[in-house]
Coordinates of C-alpha atoms in Angstrom, one line a residue:
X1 CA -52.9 8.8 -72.1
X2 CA -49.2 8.5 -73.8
X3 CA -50.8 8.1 -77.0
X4 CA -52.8 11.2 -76.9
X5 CA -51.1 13.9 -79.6
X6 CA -49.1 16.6 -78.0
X7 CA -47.7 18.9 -80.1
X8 CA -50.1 21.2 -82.0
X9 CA -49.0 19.7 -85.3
X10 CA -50.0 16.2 -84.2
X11 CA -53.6 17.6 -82.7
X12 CA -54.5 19.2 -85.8
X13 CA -53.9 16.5 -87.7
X14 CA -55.7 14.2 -85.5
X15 CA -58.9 16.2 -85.4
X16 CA -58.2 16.5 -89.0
X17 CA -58.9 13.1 -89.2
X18 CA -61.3 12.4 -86.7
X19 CA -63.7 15.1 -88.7
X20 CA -63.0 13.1 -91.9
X21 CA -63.7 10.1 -90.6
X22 CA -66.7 10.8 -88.9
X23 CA -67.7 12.8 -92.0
X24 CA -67.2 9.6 -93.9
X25 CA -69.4 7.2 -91.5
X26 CA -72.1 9.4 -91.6
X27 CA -72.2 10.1 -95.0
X28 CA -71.6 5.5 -95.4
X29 CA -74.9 5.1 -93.1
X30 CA -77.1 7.8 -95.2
X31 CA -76.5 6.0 -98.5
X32 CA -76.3 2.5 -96.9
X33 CA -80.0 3.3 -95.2
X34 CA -81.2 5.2 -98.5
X35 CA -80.2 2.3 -100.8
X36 CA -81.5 0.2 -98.4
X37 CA -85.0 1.7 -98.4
X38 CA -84.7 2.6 -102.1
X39 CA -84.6 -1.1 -102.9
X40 CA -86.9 -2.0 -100.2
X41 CA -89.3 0.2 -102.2
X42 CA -88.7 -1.4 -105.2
X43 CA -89.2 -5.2 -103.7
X44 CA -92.1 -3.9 -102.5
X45 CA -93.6 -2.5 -105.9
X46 CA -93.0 -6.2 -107.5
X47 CA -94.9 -8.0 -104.6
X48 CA -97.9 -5.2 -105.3
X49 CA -97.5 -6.6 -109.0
X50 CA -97.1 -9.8 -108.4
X51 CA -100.3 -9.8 -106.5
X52 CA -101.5 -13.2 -104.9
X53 CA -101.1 -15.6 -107.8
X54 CA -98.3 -18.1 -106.3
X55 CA -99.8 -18.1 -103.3
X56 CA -103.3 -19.1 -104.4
X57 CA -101.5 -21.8 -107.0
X58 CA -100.9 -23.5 -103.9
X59 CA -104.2 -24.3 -102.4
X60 CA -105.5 -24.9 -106.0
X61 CA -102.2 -26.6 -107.6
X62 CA -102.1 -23.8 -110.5
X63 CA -98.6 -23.5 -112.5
X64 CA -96.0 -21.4 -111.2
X65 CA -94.7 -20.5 -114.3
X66 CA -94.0 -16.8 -114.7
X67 CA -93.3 -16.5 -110.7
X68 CA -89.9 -15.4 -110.0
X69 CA -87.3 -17.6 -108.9
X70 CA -87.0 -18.3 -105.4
X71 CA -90.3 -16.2 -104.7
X72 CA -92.4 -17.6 -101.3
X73 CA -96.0 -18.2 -101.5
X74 CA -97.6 -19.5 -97.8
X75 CA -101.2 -20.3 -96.8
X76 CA -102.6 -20.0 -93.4
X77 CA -105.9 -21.5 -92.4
X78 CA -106.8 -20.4 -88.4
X79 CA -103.1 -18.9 -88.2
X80 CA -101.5 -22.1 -89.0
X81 CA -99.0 -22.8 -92.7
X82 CA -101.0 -25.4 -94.4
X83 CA -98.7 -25.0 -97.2
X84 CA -95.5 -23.3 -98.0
X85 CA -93.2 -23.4 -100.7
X86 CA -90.7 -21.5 -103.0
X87 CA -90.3 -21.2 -106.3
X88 CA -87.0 -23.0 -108.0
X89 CA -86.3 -23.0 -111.3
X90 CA -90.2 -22.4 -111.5
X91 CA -91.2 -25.2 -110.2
X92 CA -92.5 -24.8 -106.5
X93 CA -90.7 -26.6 -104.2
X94 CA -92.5 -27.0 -100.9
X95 CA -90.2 -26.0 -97.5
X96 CA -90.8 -26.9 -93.6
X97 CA -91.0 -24.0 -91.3
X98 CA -89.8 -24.3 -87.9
X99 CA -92.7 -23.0 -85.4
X100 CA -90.7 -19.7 -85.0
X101 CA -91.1 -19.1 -89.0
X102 CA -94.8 -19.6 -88.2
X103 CA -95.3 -17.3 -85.8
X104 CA -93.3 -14.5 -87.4
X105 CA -95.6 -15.0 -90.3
X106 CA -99.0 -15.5 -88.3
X107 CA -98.1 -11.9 -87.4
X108 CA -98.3 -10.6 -90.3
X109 CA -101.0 -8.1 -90.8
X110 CA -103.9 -9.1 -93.7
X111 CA -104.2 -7.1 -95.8
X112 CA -101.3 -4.4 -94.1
X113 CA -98.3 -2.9 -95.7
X114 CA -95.2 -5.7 -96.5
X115 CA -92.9 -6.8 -93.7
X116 CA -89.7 -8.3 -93.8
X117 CA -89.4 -11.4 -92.0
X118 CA -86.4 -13.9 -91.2
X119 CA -87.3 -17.5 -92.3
X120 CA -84.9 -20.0 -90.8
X121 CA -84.9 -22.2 -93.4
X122 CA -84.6 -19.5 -96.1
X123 CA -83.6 -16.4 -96.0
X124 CA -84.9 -12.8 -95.1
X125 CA -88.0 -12.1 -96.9
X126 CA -90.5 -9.1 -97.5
X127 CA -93.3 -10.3 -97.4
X128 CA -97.4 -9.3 -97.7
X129 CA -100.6 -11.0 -96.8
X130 CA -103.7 -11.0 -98.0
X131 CA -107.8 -12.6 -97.2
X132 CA -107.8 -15.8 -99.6
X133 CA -111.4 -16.4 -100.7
X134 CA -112.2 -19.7 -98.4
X135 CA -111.2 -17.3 -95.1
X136 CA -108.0 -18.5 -95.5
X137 CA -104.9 -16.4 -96.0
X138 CA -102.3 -16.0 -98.5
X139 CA -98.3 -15.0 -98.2
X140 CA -96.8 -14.2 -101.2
X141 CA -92.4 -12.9 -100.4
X142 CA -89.6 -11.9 -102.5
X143 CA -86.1 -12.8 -101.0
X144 CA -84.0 -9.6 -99.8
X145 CA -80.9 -11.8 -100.6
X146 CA -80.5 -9.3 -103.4
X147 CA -80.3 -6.5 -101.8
X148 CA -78.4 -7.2 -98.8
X149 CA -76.0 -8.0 -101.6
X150 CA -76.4 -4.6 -102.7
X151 CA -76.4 -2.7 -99.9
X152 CA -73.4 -5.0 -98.5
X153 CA -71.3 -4.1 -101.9
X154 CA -72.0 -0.6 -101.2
X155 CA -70.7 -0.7 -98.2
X156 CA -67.4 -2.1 -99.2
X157 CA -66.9 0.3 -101.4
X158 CA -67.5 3.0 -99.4
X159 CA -65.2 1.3 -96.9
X160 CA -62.5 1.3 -99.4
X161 CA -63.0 4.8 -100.7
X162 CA -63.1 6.1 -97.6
X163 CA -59.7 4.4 -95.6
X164 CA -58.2 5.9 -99.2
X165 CA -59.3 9.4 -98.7
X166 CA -58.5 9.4 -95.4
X167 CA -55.0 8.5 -96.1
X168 CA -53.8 10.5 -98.7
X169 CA -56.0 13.1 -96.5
X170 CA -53.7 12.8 -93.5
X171 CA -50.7 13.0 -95.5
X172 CA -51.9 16.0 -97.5
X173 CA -53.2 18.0 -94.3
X174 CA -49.7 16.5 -92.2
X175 CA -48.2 18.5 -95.4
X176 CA -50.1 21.2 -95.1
X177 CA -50.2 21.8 -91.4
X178 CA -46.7 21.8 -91.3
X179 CA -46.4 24.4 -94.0
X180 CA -49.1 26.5 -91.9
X181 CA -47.2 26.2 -88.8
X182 CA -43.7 27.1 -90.0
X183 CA -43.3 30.8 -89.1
X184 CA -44.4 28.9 -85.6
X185 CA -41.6 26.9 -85.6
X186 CA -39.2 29.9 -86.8
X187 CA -40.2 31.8 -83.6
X188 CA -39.3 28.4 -81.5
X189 CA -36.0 28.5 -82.7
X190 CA -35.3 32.0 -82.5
X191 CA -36.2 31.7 -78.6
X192 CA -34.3 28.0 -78.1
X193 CA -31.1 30.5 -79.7
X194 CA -32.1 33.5 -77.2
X195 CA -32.0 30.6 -74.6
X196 CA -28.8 29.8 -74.8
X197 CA -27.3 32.7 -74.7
X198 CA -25.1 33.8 -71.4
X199 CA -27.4 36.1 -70.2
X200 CA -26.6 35.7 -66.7
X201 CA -24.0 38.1 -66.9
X202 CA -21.7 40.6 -69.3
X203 CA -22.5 42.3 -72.4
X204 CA -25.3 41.1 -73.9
X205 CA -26.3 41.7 -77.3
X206 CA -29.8 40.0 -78.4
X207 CA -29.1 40.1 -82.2
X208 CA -31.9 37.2 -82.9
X209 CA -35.1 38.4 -84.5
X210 CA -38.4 36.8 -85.5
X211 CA -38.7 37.1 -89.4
X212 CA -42.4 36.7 -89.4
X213 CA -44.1 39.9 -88.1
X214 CA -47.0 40.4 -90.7
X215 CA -49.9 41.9 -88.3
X216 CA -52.7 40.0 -90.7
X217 CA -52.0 36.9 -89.0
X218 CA -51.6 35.1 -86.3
X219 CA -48.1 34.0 -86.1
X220 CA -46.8 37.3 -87.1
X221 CA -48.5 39.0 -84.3
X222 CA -47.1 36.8 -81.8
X223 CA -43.5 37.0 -83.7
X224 CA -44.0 41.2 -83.5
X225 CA -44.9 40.6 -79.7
X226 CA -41.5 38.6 -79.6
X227 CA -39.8 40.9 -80.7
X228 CA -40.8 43.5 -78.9
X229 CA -39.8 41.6 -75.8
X230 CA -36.7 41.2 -76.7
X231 CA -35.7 44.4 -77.2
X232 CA -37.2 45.0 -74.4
X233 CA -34.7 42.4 -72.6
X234 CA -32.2 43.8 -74.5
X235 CA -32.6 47.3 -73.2
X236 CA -32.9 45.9 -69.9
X237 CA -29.3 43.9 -70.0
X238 CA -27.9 46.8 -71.4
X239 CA -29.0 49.1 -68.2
X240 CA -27.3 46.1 -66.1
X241 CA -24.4 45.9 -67.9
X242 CA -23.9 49.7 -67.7
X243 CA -24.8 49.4 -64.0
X244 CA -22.2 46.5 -63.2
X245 CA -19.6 48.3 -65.2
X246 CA -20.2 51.8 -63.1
X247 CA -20.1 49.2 -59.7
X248 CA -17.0 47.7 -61.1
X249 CA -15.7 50.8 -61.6
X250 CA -16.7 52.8 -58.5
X251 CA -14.7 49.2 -56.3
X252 CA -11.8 49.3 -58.4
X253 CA -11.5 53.1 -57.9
X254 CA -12.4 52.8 -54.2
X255 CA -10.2 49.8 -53.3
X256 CA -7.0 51.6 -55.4
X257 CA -7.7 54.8 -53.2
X258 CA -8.2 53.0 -49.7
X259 CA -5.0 51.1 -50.1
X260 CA -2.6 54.3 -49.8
X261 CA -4.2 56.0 -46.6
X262 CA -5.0 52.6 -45.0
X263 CA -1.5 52.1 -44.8
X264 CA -0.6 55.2 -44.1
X265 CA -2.8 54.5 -41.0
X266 CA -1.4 51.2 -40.0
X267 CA 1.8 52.5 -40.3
X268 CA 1.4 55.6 -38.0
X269 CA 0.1 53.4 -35.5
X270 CA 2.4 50.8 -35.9
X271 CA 4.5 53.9 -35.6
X272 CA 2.9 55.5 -32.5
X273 CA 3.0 51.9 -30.3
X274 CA 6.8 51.7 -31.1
X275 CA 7.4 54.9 -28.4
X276 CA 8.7 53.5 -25.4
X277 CA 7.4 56.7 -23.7
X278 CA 4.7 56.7 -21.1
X279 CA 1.3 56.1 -23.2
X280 CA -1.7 55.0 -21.1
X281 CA -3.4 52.0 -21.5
X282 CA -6.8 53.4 -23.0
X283 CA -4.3 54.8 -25.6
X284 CA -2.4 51.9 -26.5
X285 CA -5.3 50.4 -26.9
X286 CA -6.9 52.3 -28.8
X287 CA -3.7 52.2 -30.9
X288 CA -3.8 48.6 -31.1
X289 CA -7.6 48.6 -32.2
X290 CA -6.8 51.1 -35.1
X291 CA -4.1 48.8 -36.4
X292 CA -6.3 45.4 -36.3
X293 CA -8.9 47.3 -38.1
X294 CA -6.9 48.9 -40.5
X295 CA -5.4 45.7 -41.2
X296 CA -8.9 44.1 -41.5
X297 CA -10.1 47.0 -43.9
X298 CA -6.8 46.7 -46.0
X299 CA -7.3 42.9 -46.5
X300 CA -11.5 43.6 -47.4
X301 CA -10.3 46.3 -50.1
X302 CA -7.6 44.0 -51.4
X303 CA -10.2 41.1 -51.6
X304 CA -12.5 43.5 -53.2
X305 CA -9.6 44.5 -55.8
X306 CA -9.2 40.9 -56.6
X307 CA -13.0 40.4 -57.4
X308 CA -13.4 43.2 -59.7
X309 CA -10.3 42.2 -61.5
X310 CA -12.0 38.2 -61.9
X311 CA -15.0 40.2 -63.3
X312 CA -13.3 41.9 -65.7
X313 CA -11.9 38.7 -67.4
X314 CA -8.1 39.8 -66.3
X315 CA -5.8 36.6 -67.0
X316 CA -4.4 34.8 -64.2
X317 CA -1.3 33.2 -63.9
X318 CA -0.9 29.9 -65.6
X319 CA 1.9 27.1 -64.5
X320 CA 1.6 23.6 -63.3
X321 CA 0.9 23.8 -59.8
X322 CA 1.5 20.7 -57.5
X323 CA -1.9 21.0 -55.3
X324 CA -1.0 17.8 -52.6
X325 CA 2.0 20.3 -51.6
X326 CA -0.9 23.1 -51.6
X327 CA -3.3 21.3 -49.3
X328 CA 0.0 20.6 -47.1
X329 CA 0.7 24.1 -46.9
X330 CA -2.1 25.1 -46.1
X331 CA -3.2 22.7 -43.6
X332 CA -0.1 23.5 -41.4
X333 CA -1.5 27.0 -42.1
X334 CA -5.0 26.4 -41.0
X335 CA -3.8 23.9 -37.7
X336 CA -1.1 26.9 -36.6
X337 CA -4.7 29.5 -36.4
X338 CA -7.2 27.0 -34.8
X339 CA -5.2 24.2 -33.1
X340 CA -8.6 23.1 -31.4
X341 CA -9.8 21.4 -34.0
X342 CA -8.2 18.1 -35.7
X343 CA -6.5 18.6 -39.1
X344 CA -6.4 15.7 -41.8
X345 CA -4.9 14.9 -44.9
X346 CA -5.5 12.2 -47.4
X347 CA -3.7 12.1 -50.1
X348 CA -2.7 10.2 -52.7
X349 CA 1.2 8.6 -53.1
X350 CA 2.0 10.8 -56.2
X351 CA 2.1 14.0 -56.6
X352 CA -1.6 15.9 -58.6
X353 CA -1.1 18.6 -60.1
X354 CA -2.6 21.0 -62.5
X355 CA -2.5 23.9 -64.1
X356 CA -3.2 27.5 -62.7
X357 CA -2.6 30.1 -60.3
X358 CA -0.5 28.8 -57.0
X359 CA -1.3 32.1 -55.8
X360 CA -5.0 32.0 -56.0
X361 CA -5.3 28.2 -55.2
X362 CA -3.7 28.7 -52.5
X363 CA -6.1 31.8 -51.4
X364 CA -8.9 29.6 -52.4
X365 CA -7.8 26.6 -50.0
X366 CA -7.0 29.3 -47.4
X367 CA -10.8 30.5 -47.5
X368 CA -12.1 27.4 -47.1
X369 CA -9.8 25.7 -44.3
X370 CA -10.6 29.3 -42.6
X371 CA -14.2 29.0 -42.9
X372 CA -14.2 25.5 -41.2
X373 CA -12.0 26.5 -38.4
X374 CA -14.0 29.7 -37.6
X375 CA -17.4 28.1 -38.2
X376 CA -17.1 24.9 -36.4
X377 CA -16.3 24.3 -32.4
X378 CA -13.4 23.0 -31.4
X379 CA -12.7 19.6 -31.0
X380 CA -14.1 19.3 -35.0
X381 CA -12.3 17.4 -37.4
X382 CA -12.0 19.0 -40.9
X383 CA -10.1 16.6 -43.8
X384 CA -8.5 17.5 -46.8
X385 CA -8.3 15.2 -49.7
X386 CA -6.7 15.4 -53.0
X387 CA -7.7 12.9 -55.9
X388 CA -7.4 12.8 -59.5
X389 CA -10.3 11.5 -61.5
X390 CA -10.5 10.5 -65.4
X391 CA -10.6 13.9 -66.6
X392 CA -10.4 16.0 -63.6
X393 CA -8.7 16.9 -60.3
X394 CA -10.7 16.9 -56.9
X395 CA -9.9 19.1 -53.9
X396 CA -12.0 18.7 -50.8
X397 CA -12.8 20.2 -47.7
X398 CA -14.9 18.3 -45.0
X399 CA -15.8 18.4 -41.7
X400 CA -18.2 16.8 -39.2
X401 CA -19.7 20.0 -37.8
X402 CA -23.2 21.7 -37.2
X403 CA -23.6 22.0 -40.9
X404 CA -24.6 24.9 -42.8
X405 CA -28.3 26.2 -41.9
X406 CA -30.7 24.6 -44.2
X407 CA -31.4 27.2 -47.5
X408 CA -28.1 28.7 -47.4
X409 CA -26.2 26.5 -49.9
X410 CA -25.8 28.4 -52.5
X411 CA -26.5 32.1 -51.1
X412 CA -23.1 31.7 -49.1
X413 CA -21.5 32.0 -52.3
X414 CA -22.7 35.8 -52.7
X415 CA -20.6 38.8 -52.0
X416 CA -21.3 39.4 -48.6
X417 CA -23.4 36.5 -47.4
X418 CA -23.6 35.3 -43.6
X419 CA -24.6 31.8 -42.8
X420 CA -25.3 33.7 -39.6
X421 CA -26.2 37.2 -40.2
X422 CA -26.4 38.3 -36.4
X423 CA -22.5 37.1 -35.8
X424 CA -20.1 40.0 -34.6
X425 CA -16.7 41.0 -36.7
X426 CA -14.8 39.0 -34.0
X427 CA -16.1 35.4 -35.4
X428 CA -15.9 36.1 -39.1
X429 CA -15.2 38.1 -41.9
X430 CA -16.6 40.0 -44.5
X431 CA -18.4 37.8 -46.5
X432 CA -16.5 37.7 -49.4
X433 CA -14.4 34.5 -49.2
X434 CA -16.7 32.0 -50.4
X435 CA -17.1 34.9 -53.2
X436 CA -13.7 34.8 -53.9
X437 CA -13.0 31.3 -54.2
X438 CA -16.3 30.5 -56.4
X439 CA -14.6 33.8 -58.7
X440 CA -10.8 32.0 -58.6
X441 CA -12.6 28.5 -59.7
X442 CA -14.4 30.0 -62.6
X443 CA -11.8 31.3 -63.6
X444 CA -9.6 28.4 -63.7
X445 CA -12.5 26.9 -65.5
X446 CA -13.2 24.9 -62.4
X447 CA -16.4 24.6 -60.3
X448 CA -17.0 24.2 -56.9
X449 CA -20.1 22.9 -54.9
X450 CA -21.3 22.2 -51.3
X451 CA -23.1 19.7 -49.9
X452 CA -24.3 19.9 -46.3
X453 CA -26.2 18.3 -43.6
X454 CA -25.4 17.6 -39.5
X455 CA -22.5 16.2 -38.8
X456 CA -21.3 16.5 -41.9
X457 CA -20.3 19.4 -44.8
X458 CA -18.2 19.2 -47.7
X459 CA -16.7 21.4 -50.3
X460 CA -15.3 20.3 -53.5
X461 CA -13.4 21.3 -55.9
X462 CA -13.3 20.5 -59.5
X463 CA -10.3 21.9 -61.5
X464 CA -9.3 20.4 -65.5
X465 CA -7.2 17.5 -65.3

C-alpha cells in the first residue's frame, strides 16, 4: 500500500499512464489478431489455389515441382496417414507423425473449411482436406511459420513503440500536470505562511493573499474562497485584539484604582484595632476580618497589575541572578508557612545562575513552593533542585502528593483555574499563581511544564543558559 501515489500530482500522472497503457494493449491485440487473421486469410486463399495436386502426387508418385517449399501433402485411407511428406527444395521428403499428429489430422473435416493444426514433427500448419478419388483422403498444408513471424514482429514493434510513447508521455503529462496544478500549490503555500503565523495571541495582521482568484476555474474559485476566509479570520482577530486590549485596559485601570482605597481600608482598620479602648469581640473581629481581606484583595489586584503589564510586552529587569541562593530563600520561606511538610534541596556545588528578574523568579518560586504546601497534606515532602544542562538551566518543584486530578494539566495554568473548584478561600487563592508564573517564564523566554501522577508531581522550569 506504500507504493500507492498520494499526492494529486503523482495520481494523475499514474492514471495518466495506466489509460495510456491500457490504450496501447488494446490497440497491440486488435492489430496483432487483425494481422493475424488477415494473413490467415491469405494462407488460406493459396491452399484454395493450390488445390489437391501434392497431395495426390503422393499416392500416384507425380512430380512436386511447382509446390511451394515446405508445403504438407498427407493421405488417409480409413482415418489412418498412409503417406505424408513435405516439400523441400521441391523434392518431397516424407516425415513420421507421432499418433497425436494423426489424430489431429483424422479430425479434420472433408471437404470443410482449413484448420490449423500443430504437427510435432513440423510446425503449425493450416491445413484442408478433401475426398481423393479411391475413398481415400487427401491433406494438402501451408506452414504458419511465416506468419507467426509476422505477427511476432509486429508485436515487437508495437512493444517498442509503445514503452516509447509511454515514456516521453509520462514525462510530458509529469510536465504538464505540474504546470496545471501550480496556482494549487500557490494556495498551499500561502496557507503553510498563514500557519505559522502567532495567531494565538496579539495583533494580528493576515497580509498573505492567494494570487489566483479567476472564477472560470477551479483553482481560482477555491483561492477566492481562501481568501475570503481569511479576511474573515482577519476580522475576527481583530475583534479579539480590540477585546483583549479593552480587558487589558479595564484590569490595569481597575487594579490602579483598587490600590489607593484598599489601603486606605487596611490602614483604618489597622488603625481602629490599635485603640486600647473597650471594643467588643464581635468588633475586633470583624476588624481583623476586614484587614485579612483587604490584604488578600490588595495582593489579587497587585497580581492582576503584574499580568496585564506581562501582556503588554513591558521589559523586566535583566541581571545575572544566582538561582541556588533563590531556591534557598525561598525554601526557608516556604518551610517557615507550612512546617508540616519536609523541605528538600539538591543542589549542585557551584553556584547556577542566569539572567533575569530576581524579583519575579523569586515570585515565581514562591507560587510554586506555595501551591505544594497548600495542596498537599502534611507530612509531604516537596524537593527543590537546581541543575544546569548544555544550553539551559533547570529549576524544579516535586513532591510525592495526591497529584493533580487527571485533565487539569494544563488548565491550571489559566487565570483563575482551580484544581478543585468547590475549595473555600481559606485553602487557596485566587487562581492566578500558576498564571503568573507561566506569564514571568515567557517572558524570560523560559518555559515551564507539569508532569503529574499519584504519588508524584513535578514542575520544571526551563530558563536560557
Amino acid at each position: 500500500m506504500k507504493l500507492l501515489p498520494r499526492t494529486i500530482r503523482a495520481k494523475m500522472i499514474a492514471g495518466l499512464l495506466v489509460l495510456l497503457a491500457l490504450s496501447c494493449a488494446v490497440l497491440g491485440v486488435a492489430t496483432s489478431l487483425a494481422m493475424d487473421r488477415f494473413l490467415l486469410g491469405r494462407i488460406d486463399q493459396q491452399l484454395a489455389g493450390y488445390g489437391i495436386r501434392f497431395a495426390a502426387s503422393l499416392e500416384h508418385g507425380e512430380d512436386t515441382r511447382g509446390q511451394a517449399r515446405d508445403t504438407f501433402g498427407a493421405r488417409l485411407v480409413g482415418g489412418r496417414v498412409t503417406q505424408a511428406a513435405v516439400v523441400s527444395r521441391e523434392a518431397a521428403l516424407p516425415v513420421r507423425l507421432s499418433s497425436q499428429d494423426e489424430q489431429a489430422l483424422a479430425a479434420v473435416p472433408v471437404g470443410g473449411p482449413p484448420e490449423t493444426v500443430d504437427l510435432s514433427g513440423l510446425d503449425d500448419y493450416r491445413v484442408r482436406a478433401v475426398p481423393g478419388r479411391d475413398g481415400d483422403v487427401l491433406i494438402t498444408g501451408l506452414s504458419l511459420h511465416g506468419v507467426e513471424e509476422a505477427v511476432g514482429r509486429l508485436q515487437l514493434l508495437e512493444l517498442s513503440m509503445f514503452t516509447g510513447t509511454i515514456a516521453v508521455a509520462g514525462v510530458a503529462g509529469a510536465v504538464w500536470v505540474r504546470l496545471s496544478l501550480r496556482p494549487l500549490q500557490r494556495i498551499a503555500t500561502t496557507a503553510r505562511k498563514v500557519s505559522e503565523l502567532p495567531l494565538a495571541s496579539g495583533e494580528v495582521t493576515l497580509g498573505e493573499r492567494v494570487p489566483d482568484t479567476d472564477p472560470r476555474t477551479e483553482t481560482g474559485l477555491v483561492g477566492a474562497a481562501f481568501n475570503r476566509m481569511l479576511g474573515h479570520v482577519e476580522s475576527a482577530l481583530a475583534r479579539r485584539h480590540a477585546v483583549e486590549q479593552r480587558l487589558r485596559s479595564f484590569a490595569a485601570d481597575a487594579s490602579h484604582e483598587l490600590r489607593t482605597p484598599l489601603a486606605s481600608i487596611r490602614g483604618h482598620a489597622e488603625l481602629a484595632l490599635r485603640d486600647r479602648g473597650q471594643m467588643s469581640d464581635d468588633i475586633r473581629h470583624a476588624l481583623n476580618r476586614i484587614d485579612a481581606e483587604s490584604g488578600r484583595m490588595s495582593e489579587l489586584v497587585d497580581e492582576l497589575l503584574l499580568l496585564v503589564r506581562l501582556d503588554e510586552g513591558r521589559p523586566l529587569a535583566r541581571e545575572e541572578v544566582d538561582l541556588t541562593r533563590l531556591a534557598i530563600e525561598a525554601t526557608g520561606d516556604a518551610r517557615a508557612a507550612s512546617p508540616g511538610h519536609l523541605w528538600r534541596l539538591e543542589l549542585p556545588e557551584e553556584p547556577v545562575t542566569a539572567t533575569g528578574d530576581p524579583l519575579r523568579l523569586h515570585q515565581v518560586l514562591a507560587n510554586l513552593l506555595s501551591n505544594a504546601g497548600v495542596h498537599t497534606p502534611d507530612g509531604t515532602t516537596v524537593t527543590v533542585a537546581v541543575r544546569r544542562l548544555p544550553a539551559e538551566v533547570e529549576v524544579s518543584v516535586s513532591d510525592d502528593g495526591p497529584g493533580i486530578p487527571a485533565g487539569l494539566s494544563e488548565e491550571i495554568f489559566e487565570r483563575f483555574a482551580r484544581a478543585d473548584p468547590g475549595r473555600s478561600r481559606a485553602t487557596g487563592g485566587a487562581g492566578l499563581g500558576l498564571a503568573i508564573v507561566r506569564a514571568v517564564m515567557a517572558a524570560h523566554g523560559g518555559s515551564v511544564n507539569v508532569r503529574s501522577r499519584p504519588g508524584r508531581t513535578e514542575f520544571r522550569l526551563l530558563l536560557p543558559g
